[in-house]
CSV table of C-alpha atoms in Angstrom, one decimal:
chain,number,residue,atom,x,y,z
T,1,MET,CA,-2.3,13.9,-16.5
T,2,ALA,CA,-1.6,12.1,-13.1
T,3,THR,CA,-2.5,9.1,-11.5
T,4,ARG,CA,-3.5,9.2,-8.0
T,5,LEU,CA,-3.2,6.0,-5.6
T,6,VAL,CA,-6.4,4.2,-5.0
T,7,GLN,CA,-5.7,0.5,-3.4
T,8,ILE,CA,-3.3,-2.0,-1.7
T,9,ASN,CA,-3.0,-5.5,-3.9
T,10,MET,CA,-2.3,-8.3,-1.7
T,11,LYS,CA,-1.1,-11.5,-2.9
T,12,ALA,CA,-2.8,-14.9,-0.5
T,13,HIS,CA,-3.0,-18.3,-0.5
T,14,ASP,CA,-6.6,-17.5,1.0
T,15,GLU,CA,-7.7,-14.9,-0.4
T,16,VAL,CA,-11.3,-15.3,1.4
T,17,ALA,CA,-9.8,-16.4,4.8
T,18,LEU,CA,-7.3,-13.9,5.0
T,19,GLY,CA,-9.6,-10.7,3.5
T,20,GLY,CA,-12.0,-11.0,6.5
T,21,PHE,CA,-8.9,-10.9,8.8
T,22,TRP,CA,-7.9,-7.7,7.6
T,23,ALA,CA,-12.0,-6.6,7.0
T,24,LYS,CA,-12.3,-6.8,10.7
T,25,VAL,CA,-8.3,-5.5,11.7
T,26,LEU,CA,-10.3,-2.7,9.2
T,27,GLY,CA,-13.8,-2.3,9.7
T,28,TRP,CA,-14.5,-2.2,6.4
T,29,GLY,CA,-17.0,-4.1,4.5
T,30,ILE,CA,-16.1,-7.3,2.1
T,31,SER,CA,-17.4,-8.2,-1.6
T,32,SER,CA,-15.5,-10.1,-4.6
T,33,GLU,CA,-15.2,-8.6,-8.0
T,34,ALA,CA,-14.6,-11.9,-9.5
T,35,PRO,CA,-13.4,-15.6,-8.1
T,36,GLY,CA,-9.9,-15.3,-6.2
T,37,VAL,CA,-10.2,-12.1,-5.5
T,38,THR,CA,-11.3,-10.7,-2.3
T,39,ASN,CA,-12.1,-6.4,-2.3
T,40,LEU,CA,-12.1,-4.7,1.4
T,41,GLU,CA,-13.3,-1.0,1.2
T,42,PRO,CA,-15.4,1.2,3.6
T,43,GLU,CA,-18.7,1.4,3.7
T,44,ASP,CA,-19.1,5.0,4.2
T,45,LEU,CA,-17.1,6.3,1.1
T,46,THR,CA,-17.9,5.4,-2.5
T,47,TYR,CA,-15.1,4.3,-3.9
T,48,PRO,CA,-12.4,6.1,-5.5
T,49,ASP,CA,-11.9,7.8,-2.5
T,50,PRO,CA,-9.1,10.0,-1.4
T,51,ARG,CA,-10.1,9.5,2.3
T,52,ALA,CA,-8.9,5.7,2.0
T,53,LEU,CA,-7.0,2.8,0.3
T,54,TYR,CA,-8.7,0.1,-0.8
T,55,VAL,CA,-7.6,-3.4,-0.5
T,56,ASP,CA,-7.8,-5.8,-3.1
T,57,LEU,CA,-6.6,-9.8,-1.8
T,58,VAL,CA,-5.5,-11.7,-5.3
T,59,VAL,CA,-5.2,-15.4,-4.7
T,60,SER,CA,-1.5,-16.6,-5.4
T,61,ALA,CA,0.3,-20.4,-5.0
T,62,GLU,CA,3.5,-18.3,-4.6
T,63,PRO,CA,5.2,-18.9,-1.5
T,64,LYS,CA,6.2,-15.4,0.8
T,65,THR,CA,10.0,-16.2,1.2
T,66,ALA,CA,11.2,-13.1,2.7
T,67,LYS,CA,10.1,-9.7,4.2
T,68,ASN,CA,7.6,-7.8,2.5
T,69,ARG,CA,8.8,-4.8,1.0
T,70,VAL,CA,5.6,-2.8,1.6
T,71,HIS,CA,3.4,-3.2,4.4
T,72,VAL,CA,1.0,-1.2,6.4
T,73,ASP,CA,1.4,1.0,9.4
T,74,LEU,CA,-2.2,1.3,11.8
T,75,ALA,CA,-3.2,4.3,13.5
T,76,THR,CA,-3.7,4.6,17.5
T,77,THR,CA,-5.7,7.5,19.4
T,78,SER,CA,-3.9,7.0,22.8
T,79,ALA,CA,-1.3,4.0,24.7
T,80,ALA,CA,-4.6,2.3,25.7
T,81,HIS,CA,-5.9,2.3,22.1
T,82,HIS,CA,-2.7,0.5,21.1
T,83,ALA,CA,-2.6,-2.1,24.0
T,84,GLU,CA,-6.1,-3.1,23.1
T,85,LEU,CA,-5.6,-3.1,19.3
T,86,VAL,CA,-2.4,-5.2,19.7
T,87,ALA,CA,-4.8,-7.3,21.9
T,88,ARG,CA,-8.0,-7.6,19.3
T,89,LEU,CA,-5.2,-8.4,16.5
T,90,THR,CA,-3.6,-11.1,18.9
T,91,ALA,CA,-7.0,-12.8,18.9
T,92,LEU,CA,-8.0,-12.2,15.6
T,93,GLY,CA,-4.9,-14.5,14.6
T,94,ALA,CA,-1.8,-11.8,14.1
T,95,THR,CA,1.4,-12.6,15.7
T,96,PRO,CA,4.5,-10.9,17.2
T,97,ALA,CA,7.8,-10.0,14.3
T,98,ASP,CA,10.5,-9.4,13.9
T,99,VAL,CA,12.2,-7.2,10.9
T,100,GLY,CA,15.3,-6.0,13.3
T,101,GLN,CA,13.1,-3.3,14.0
T,102,GLY,CA,14.3,-3.6,17.7
T,103,ASP,CA,13.7,-1.3,20.8
T,104,VAL,CA,10.9,0.9,18.6
T,105,PRO,CA,7.5,2.8,20.5
T,106,TRP,CA,4.9,0.6,18.2
T,107,THR,CA,4.3,-3.3,17.5
T,108,VAL,CA,5.2,-5.3,14.7
T,109,LEU,CA,2.6,-7.9,13.8
T,110,ALA,CA,2.0,-10.4,11.3
T,111,ASP,CA,-1.4,-11.7,9.5
T,112,PRO,CA,-2.4,-15.5,9.6
T,113,GLU,CA,0.0,-15.9,6.5
T,114,GLY,CA,3.2,-14.1,7.8
T,115,ASN,CA,2.6,-10.1,6.1
T,116,GLU,CA,4.2,-7.7,8.0
T,117,PHE,CA,2.4,-4.9,9.5
T,118,CYS,CA,3.0,-2.0,12.1
T,119,VAL,CA,0.7,-0.8,14.9
T,120,ARG,CA,2.2,2.5,15.3
T,121,GLU,CA,2.2,4.5,18.6
T,122,PRO,CA,-0.2,7.4,18.8
T,123,ASN,CA,0.8,10.5,16.6
T,124,PRO,CA,-1.6,13.6,15.9
T,125,ARG,CA,-0.4,13.0,12.0
T,126,HIS,CA,-2.4,10.2,12.3
T,127,ALA,CA,-5.6,11.5,13.8
T,128,ASP,CA,-7.8,11.8,10.3
T,129,THR,CA,-6.3,9.0,8.0
T,130,GLY,CA,-8.6,6.3,9.2
T,131,PRO,CA,-7.5,2.8,10.2
T,132,ILE,CA,-4.7,2.6,7.3
T,133,ALA,CA,-2.1,5.7,9.0
T,134,GLU,CA,0.6,4.8,6.1
T,135,VAL,CA,1.7,2.8,3.4
T,136,VAL,CA,5.7,2.1,4.0
T,137,VAL,CA,7.8,0.5,1.1
T,138,ASP,CA,11.7,-0.4,1.4
T,139,CYS,CA,13.7,1.4,-0.6
T,140,ALA,CA,16.8,2.0,-1.1
T,141,ASP,CA,16.6,5.6,-2.4
T,142,PRO,CA,14.0,8.0,-0.8
T,143,ARG,CA,14.9,10.7,-2.8
T,144,ALA,CA,14.9,9.3,-6.2
T,145,MET,CA,11.4,7.4,-5.3
T,146,ALA,CA,10.0,10.6,-4.0
T,147,GLY,CA,10.8,12.2,-7.1
T,148,PHE,CA,9.4,9.4,-9.1
T,149,TRP,CA,5.8,9.0,-7.1
T,150,GLY,CA,5.8,12.7,-6.5
T,151,ARG,CA,5.6,12.9,-10.4
T,152,ALA,CA,3.4,9.8,-11.5
T,153,THR,CA,0.5,10.9,-9.0
T,154,ASP,CA,-0.9,14.1,-7.5
T,155,TRP,CA,0.4,13.0,-4.5
T,156,THR,CA,1.6,16.0,-2.5
T,157,VAL,CA,5.4,15.4,-1.2
T,158,HIS,CA,5.3,16.4,2.4
T,159,GLU,CA,9.1,15.6,3.7
T,160,VAL,CA,12.4,14.4,1.9
T,161,THR,CA,15.5,13.4,3.4
T,162,ASP,CA,18.3,11.0,2.8
T,163,ARG,CA,17.0,8.3,5.6
T,164,GLN,CA,12.8,8.6,4.0
T,165,ALA,CA,10.6,10.4,2.0
T,166,VAL,CA,6.3,11.2,2.5
T,167,LEU,CA,3.9,12.1,0.5
T,168,ARG,CA,0.0,12.3,0.9
T,169,SER,CA,-2.6,12.5,-1.4
T,170,ALA,CA,-3.0,16.1,-3.1
T,171,GLN,CA,-6.7,16.5,-1.1
T,172,GLY,CA,-4.4,16.6,2.0
T,173,VAL,CA,-6.9,13.0,3.3
T,174,GLY,CA,-6.5,9.6,4.1
T,175,PRO,CA,-2.7,7.7,4.7
T,176,TYR,CA,0.6,8.7,4.5
T,177,LEU,CA,3.2,7.0,1.6
T,178,ARG,CA,6.4,6.5,3.3
T,179,PHE,CA,9.5,5.7,1.7
T,180,VAL,CA,12.3,4.1,4.4
T,181,ARG,CA,15.8,3.7,2.8
T,182,THR,CA,16.7,-0.3,3.6
T,183,ALA,CA,19.9,-2.4,2.9
T,184,ASP,CA,17.5,-4.9,1.9
T,185,ALA,CA,17.7,-6.2,-1.8
T,186,LYS,CA,14.6,-6.9,-3.3
T,187,THR,CA,13.8,-10.6,-4.6
T,188,GLY,CA,11.3,-11.5,-6.9
T,189,TRP,CA,7.8,-10.2,-7.1
T,190,ASN,CA,6.2,-7.5,-4.1
T,191,ARG,CA,3.6,-9.6,-2.5
T,192,VAL,CA,2.1,-6.5,-2.0
T,193,HIS,CA,1.9,-3.5,-4.1
T,194,LEU,CA,0.2,-0.1,-5.1
T,195,ASP,CA,-2.2,0.7,-7.9
T,196,VAL,CA,-3.0,3.8,-9.1
T,197,ARG,CA,-6.0,4.8,-11.5
T,198,PRO,CA,-6.1,8.0,-14.2
T,199,TYR,CA,-8.9,10.2,-14.0
T,200,ALA,CA,-12.0,9.7,-15.8
T,201,SER,CA,-10.8,12.3,-18.3
T,202,ASP,CA,-7.4,10.7,-19.0
T,203,ASP,CA,-6.3,8.2,-21.5
T,204,LEU,CA,-5.0,4.4,-19.7
T,205,ASP,CA,-2.1,4.5,-23.1
T,206,ALA,CA,-1.1,8.1,-22.8
T,207,GLU,CA,-0.7,7.8,-18.9
T,208,THR,CA,1.1,4.5,-19.1
T,209,ALA,CA,3.4,5.8,-21.8
T,210,ARG,CA,4.1,9.3,-19.2
T,211,LEU,CA,4.6,6.8,-16.6
T,212,ARG,CA,7.2,5.3,-18.8
T,213,SER,CA,8.9,8.5,-19.3
T,214,LEU,CA,9.3,9.1,-15.6
T,215,GLY,CA,11.1,6.2,-15.1
T,216,ALA,CA,8.6,3.0,-15.2
T,217,THR,CA,9.2,0.2,-17.0
T,218,ASP,CA,6.9,-2.7,-18.1
T,219,ALA,CA,6.4,-5.3,-15.9
T,220,ASP,CA,6.6,-9.3,-18.0
T,221,LEU,CA,4.0,-10.9,-17.5
T,222,GLY,CA,4.3,-13.4,-20.1
T,223,GLY,CA,1.6,-12.4,-22.3
T,224,ALA,CA,-1.0,-11.9,-19.6
T,225,ASP,CA,-4.3,-10.2,-21.7
T,226,ILE,CA,-5.6,-7.7,-19.1
T,227,PRO,CA,-7.5,-4.4,-19.5
T,228,TRP,CA,-4.9,-2.4,-16.9
T,229,ARG,CA,-1.1,-1.9,-17.3
T,230,VAL,CA,1.7,-3.4,-15.1
T,231,LEU,CA,4.2,-1.3,-14.9
T,232,VAL,CA,7.5,-1.2,-12.5
T,233,ASP,CA,8.8,1.6,-10.6
T,234,PRO,CA,12.5,2.6,-10.9
T,235,GLU,CA,13.1,0.4,-8.2
T,236,GLY,CA,11.8,-2.8,-9.3
T,237,ASN,CA,8.8,-2.7,-7.4
T,238,GLU,CA,5.6,-3.5,-9.7
T,239,PHE,CA,2.7,-1.6,-9.3
T,240,CYS,CA,-0.6,-1.3,-11.7
T,241,VAL,CA,-2.2,1.5,-13.6
T,242,LEU,CA,-6.1,0.4,-13.7
T,243,THR,CA,-8.2,1.7,-15.9
T,244,PRO,CA,-9.2,5.6,-15.8
T,245,ALA,CA,-12.1,6.0,-13.3
């Protein structure tokens, strides 16, 4: 048994407007599976596809109070493309963001609701990732996170150091998942989190039990009745285990 990462979930005050922004950023199609939910997906792929991490935006009245512990990095192919993309994103409503990055070769921006993201410098590693080069997660212990997520999913661990850990889908396609050491403590629920999905032949409850045996614990949902499971990883990051498909 194993899950695989399939999508990114973002909380939004106005999920329609923010979904419109990100659809233009990524060049993806936009739809809605239910009131209060906006879905973004590449129009040339059939969900779920390891070549993309899809994006769901879900309405939430809770305010953003701190830097997000999960964010996306966008890929660029050249210095000119980097400059053009930053200019286009700014015209769409993105603003410069200072998260203490100092002098770095990439550009840090915030979307119209203040969610931080990066426009990365050109890197051959990102040549085939699609528009999302990486999903970056702040953590205290990259080695421990690589151990958990490498066993929790069928993603392959590519790099592990005391400073960071990098994973990618078992098929060697799509965005990377990067855990980066940070001293910042987690406060409150993550406004951006990961969703994993078991394969069609797997059982949701059995897979959830396996994830618990690896160190995941149940999130407190206050008795909410939903068909999927919500867990937290060993560092307290919420993630959803969706129904098998």
